[in-house]
XYZ file of C-alpha atoms in Angstrom:
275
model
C 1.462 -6.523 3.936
C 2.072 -3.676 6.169
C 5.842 -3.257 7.982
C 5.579 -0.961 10.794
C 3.150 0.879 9.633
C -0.060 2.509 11.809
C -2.836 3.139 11.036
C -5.284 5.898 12.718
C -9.275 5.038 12.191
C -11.879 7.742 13.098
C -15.528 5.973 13.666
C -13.776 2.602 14.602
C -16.408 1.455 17.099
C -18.977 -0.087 14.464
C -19.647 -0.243 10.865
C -17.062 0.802 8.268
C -15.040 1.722 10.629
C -14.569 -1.381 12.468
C -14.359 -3.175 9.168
C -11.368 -1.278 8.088
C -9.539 -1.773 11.416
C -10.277 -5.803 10.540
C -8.684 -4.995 7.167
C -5.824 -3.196 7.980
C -4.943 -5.503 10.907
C -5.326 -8.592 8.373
C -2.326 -6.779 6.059
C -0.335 -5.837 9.314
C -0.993 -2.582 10.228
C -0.692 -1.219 13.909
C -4.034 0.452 14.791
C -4.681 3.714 16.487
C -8.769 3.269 17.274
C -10.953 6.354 18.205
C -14.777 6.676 18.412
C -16.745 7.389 21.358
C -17.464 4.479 22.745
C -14.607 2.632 24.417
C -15.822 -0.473 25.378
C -16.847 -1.452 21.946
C -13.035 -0.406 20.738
C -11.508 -2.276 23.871
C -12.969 -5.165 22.735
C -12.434 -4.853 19.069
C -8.403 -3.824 19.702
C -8.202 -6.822 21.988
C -9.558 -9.125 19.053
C -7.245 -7.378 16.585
C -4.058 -8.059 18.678
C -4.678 -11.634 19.368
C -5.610 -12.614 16.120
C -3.136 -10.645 13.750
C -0.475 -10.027 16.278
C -0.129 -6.244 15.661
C -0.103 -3.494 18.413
C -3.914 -1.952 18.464
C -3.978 1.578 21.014
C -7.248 2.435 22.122
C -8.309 6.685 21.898
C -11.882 7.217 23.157
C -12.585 11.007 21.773
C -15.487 12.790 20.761
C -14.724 14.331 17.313
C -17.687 17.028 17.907
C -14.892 18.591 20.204
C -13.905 21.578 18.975
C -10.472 20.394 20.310
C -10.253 16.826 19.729
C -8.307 16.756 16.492
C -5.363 18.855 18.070
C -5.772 16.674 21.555
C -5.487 12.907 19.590
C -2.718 13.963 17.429
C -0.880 15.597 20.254
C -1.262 12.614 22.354
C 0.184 10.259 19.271
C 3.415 12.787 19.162
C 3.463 12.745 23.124
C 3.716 8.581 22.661
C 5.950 8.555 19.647
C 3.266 7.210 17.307
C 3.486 8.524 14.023
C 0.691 7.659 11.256
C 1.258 6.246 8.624
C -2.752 5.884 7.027
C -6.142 7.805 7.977
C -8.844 6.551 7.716
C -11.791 9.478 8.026
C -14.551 7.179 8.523
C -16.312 8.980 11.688
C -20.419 10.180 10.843
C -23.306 9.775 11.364
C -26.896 10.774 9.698
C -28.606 14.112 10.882
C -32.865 14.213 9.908
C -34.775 16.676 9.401
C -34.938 19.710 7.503
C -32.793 22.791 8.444
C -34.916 24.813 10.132
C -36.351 22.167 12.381
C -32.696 21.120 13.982
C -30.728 23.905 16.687
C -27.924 25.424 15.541
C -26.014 23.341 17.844
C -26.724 20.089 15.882
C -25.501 21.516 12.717
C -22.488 23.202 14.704
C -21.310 19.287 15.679
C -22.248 17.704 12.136
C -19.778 20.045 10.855
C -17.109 19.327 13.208
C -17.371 15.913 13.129
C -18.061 15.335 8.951
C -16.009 18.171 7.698
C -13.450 20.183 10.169
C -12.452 17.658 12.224
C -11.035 15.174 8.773
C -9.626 18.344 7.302
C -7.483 19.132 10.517
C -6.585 15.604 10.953
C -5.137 15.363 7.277
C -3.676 19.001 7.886
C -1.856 17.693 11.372
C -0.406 14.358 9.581
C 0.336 15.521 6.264
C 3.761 16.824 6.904
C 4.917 14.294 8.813
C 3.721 11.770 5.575
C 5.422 13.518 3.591
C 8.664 14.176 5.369
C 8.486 9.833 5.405
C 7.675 9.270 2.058
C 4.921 7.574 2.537
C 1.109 8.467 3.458
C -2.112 6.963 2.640
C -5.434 8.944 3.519
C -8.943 7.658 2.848
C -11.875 10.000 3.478
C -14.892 8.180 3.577
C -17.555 10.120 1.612
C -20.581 8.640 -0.239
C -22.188 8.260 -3.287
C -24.540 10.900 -1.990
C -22.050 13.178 -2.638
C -22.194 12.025 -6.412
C -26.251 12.858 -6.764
C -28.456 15.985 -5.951
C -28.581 16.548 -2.140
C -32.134 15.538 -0.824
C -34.947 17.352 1.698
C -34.555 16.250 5.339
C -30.871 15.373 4.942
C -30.004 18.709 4.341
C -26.175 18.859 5.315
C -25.196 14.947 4.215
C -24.569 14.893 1.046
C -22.789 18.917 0.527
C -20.506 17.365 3.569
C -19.584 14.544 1.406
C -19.539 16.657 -1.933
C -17.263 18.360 0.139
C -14.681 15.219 0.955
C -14.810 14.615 -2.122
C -13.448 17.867 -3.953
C -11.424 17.783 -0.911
C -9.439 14.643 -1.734
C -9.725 14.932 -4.969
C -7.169 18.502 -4.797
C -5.027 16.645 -2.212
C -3.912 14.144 -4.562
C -2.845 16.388 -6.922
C -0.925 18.649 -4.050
C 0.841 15.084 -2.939
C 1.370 13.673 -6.057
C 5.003 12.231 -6.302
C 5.644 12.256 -2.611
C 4.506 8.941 -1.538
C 1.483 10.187 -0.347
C -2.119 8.966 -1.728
C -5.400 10.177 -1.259
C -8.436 8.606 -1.347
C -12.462 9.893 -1.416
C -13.994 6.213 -0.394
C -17.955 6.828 -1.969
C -20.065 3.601 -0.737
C -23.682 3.617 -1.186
C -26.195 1.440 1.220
C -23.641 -0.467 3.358
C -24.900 -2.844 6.034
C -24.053 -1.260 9.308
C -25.416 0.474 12.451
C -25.953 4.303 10.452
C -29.583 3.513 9.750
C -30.369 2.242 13.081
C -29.114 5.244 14.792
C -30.827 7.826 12.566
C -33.953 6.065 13.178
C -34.551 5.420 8.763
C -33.773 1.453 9.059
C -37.632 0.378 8.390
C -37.588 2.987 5.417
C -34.300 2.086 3.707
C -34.804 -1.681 4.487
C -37.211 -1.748 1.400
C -34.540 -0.577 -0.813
C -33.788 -3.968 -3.066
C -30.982 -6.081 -2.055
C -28.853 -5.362 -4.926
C -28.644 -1.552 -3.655
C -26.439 -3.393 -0.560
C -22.884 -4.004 0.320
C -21.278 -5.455 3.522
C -18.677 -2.791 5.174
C -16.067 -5.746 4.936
C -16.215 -5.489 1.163
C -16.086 -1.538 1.489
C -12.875 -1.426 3.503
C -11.240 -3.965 1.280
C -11.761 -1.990 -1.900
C -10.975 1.521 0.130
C -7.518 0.143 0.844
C -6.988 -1.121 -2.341
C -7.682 2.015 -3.808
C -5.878 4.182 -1.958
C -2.441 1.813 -2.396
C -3.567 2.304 -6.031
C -3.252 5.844 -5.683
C -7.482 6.233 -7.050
C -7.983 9.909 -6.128
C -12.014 9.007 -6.228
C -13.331 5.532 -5.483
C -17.260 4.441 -5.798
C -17.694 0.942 -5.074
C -20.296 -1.252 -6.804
C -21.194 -1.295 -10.432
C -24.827 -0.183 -9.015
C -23.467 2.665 -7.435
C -20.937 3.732 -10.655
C -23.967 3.118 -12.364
C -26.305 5.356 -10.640
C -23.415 8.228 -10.417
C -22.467 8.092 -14.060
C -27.086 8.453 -14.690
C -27.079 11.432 -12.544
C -24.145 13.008 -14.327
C -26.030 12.678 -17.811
C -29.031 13.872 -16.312
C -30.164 17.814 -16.927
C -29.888 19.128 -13.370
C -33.397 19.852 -13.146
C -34.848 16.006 -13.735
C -32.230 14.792 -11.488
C -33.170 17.020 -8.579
C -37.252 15.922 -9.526
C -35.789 12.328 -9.148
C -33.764 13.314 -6.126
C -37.555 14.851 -4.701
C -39.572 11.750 -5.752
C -37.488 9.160 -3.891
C -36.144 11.285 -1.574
C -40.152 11.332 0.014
C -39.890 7.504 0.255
C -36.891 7.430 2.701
C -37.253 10.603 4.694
C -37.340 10.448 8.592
C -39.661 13.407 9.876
C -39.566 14.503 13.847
C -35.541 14.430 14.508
C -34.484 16.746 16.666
C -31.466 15.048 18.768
C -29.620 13.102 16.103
C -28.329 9.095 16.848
C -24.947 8.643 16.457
C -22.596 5.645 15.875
C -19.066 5.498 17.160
């Protein structure tokens, strides 16, 4: 159990991020919730603090800011807050293919799935460090295990990318307390699919493709406290990850192609988001 510790949980509004703000408040940790919407993490820190007893500050921000990163952490220092785990979790699912999305939609993916959890690990790092102590979980996917599919053209190279990502910050913070963790669920009930409009199309994936975001978070924080630079959770999921890696590149990206038409949304061109 957590002893003045905080936490800080991108994407905390819904899904896997709510579930590990129920986690982390369960083993004691203070919370520091951002997403967009605040009524949803109003409600959510109120819960936490009645029911666990633990100090829960609410941060409505937009990651797609350009700024936010720098403005949430500064606020935090401006409070005397320090952080003690991150938990990357904000996203959200952009359809389509490339060419059929404006710039500015890829512009804010980007931000928000890639720039905006690098600067946050780059802005709490030191002070980690400096404590002794630092857990960071970046919430990628199995996704970024397997070929990248058509129509999801970004989604899976921006969680290739937290993964490679995590994977070198381990070894940079190994023996200083600090552990990093790449967090690579597959289908997890939540709110994703309902935003990005594909929740008819993935619901006839077979229930033993599933897992409930409260199962998710409690295995990310395990593994993270276990110091597991790259964590895939389900035996399905290992399972399909280890296939792919066996797999000559070219009938993995034909397999990729064949089911990848099964589950594609078509006619995106403002994205849903969660959080």
């Amino acid at each position: 159990m957590a002893s003045n510790r905080r936490a800080l949980v991108t994407g905390a509004s819904a899904g896997i991020g709510e579930a590990f703000a129920r986690e982390l408040a369960r083993r004691g940790f203070d919370l520091v919730l951002t997403a967009r919407r605040a009524d949803r993490l109003e409600a959510l820190a109120t819960e936490l603090r009645e029911r666990h007893a633990i100090e829960a500050v609410v941060a409505p921000l937009d990651l797609a800011r350009p700024d936010a990163a720098e403005a949430l952490v500064g606020a935090l220092d401006e409070q005397g807050l320090h952080i003690d785990l991150l938990v990357n979790n904000a996203g959200y699912g952009l359809t389509g293919y490339l060419d059929e999305q404006p710039w500015a939609a890829h512009a804010a993916f980007i931000q928000v799935l890639m720039t905006a959890p690098t600067e946050l690990v780059w802005r709490l790092l030191p002070g980690m460090k400096a404590r002794g102590y630092g857990r960071i979980i970046n919430v990628a996917s199995l996704a970024g295990h397997v070929p990248g599919s058509a129509g999801h053209t970004l989604y899976a190279a921006s969680k290739a990318y937290l993964i490679k990502f995590s994977q070198s910050l381990a070894l940079e913070t190994k023996g200083t307390g600090v552990h990093v963790t790449a967090l690579c669920p597959g289908f997890t009930y939540s709110e994703f699919h309902d935003v990005n409009g594909a929740r008819s199309l993935v619901s006839k994936m077979p229930g033993f493709m599933w897992m409930d975001a409260a199962t998710v978070a409690r295995q990310g924080v395990d593994a993270v406290d276990a110091g597991t630079p790259v964590y895939i959770n389900g035996r399905v999921n290992r399972f399909i990850k280890g296939l792919f890696k066996l797999l000559p590149d070219r009938v993995g990206l034909a397999l990729t192609e064949r089911q990848g038409r099964r589950f594609r949304v078509h006619g995106e061109v403002t994205p849903g988001r969660q959080g």
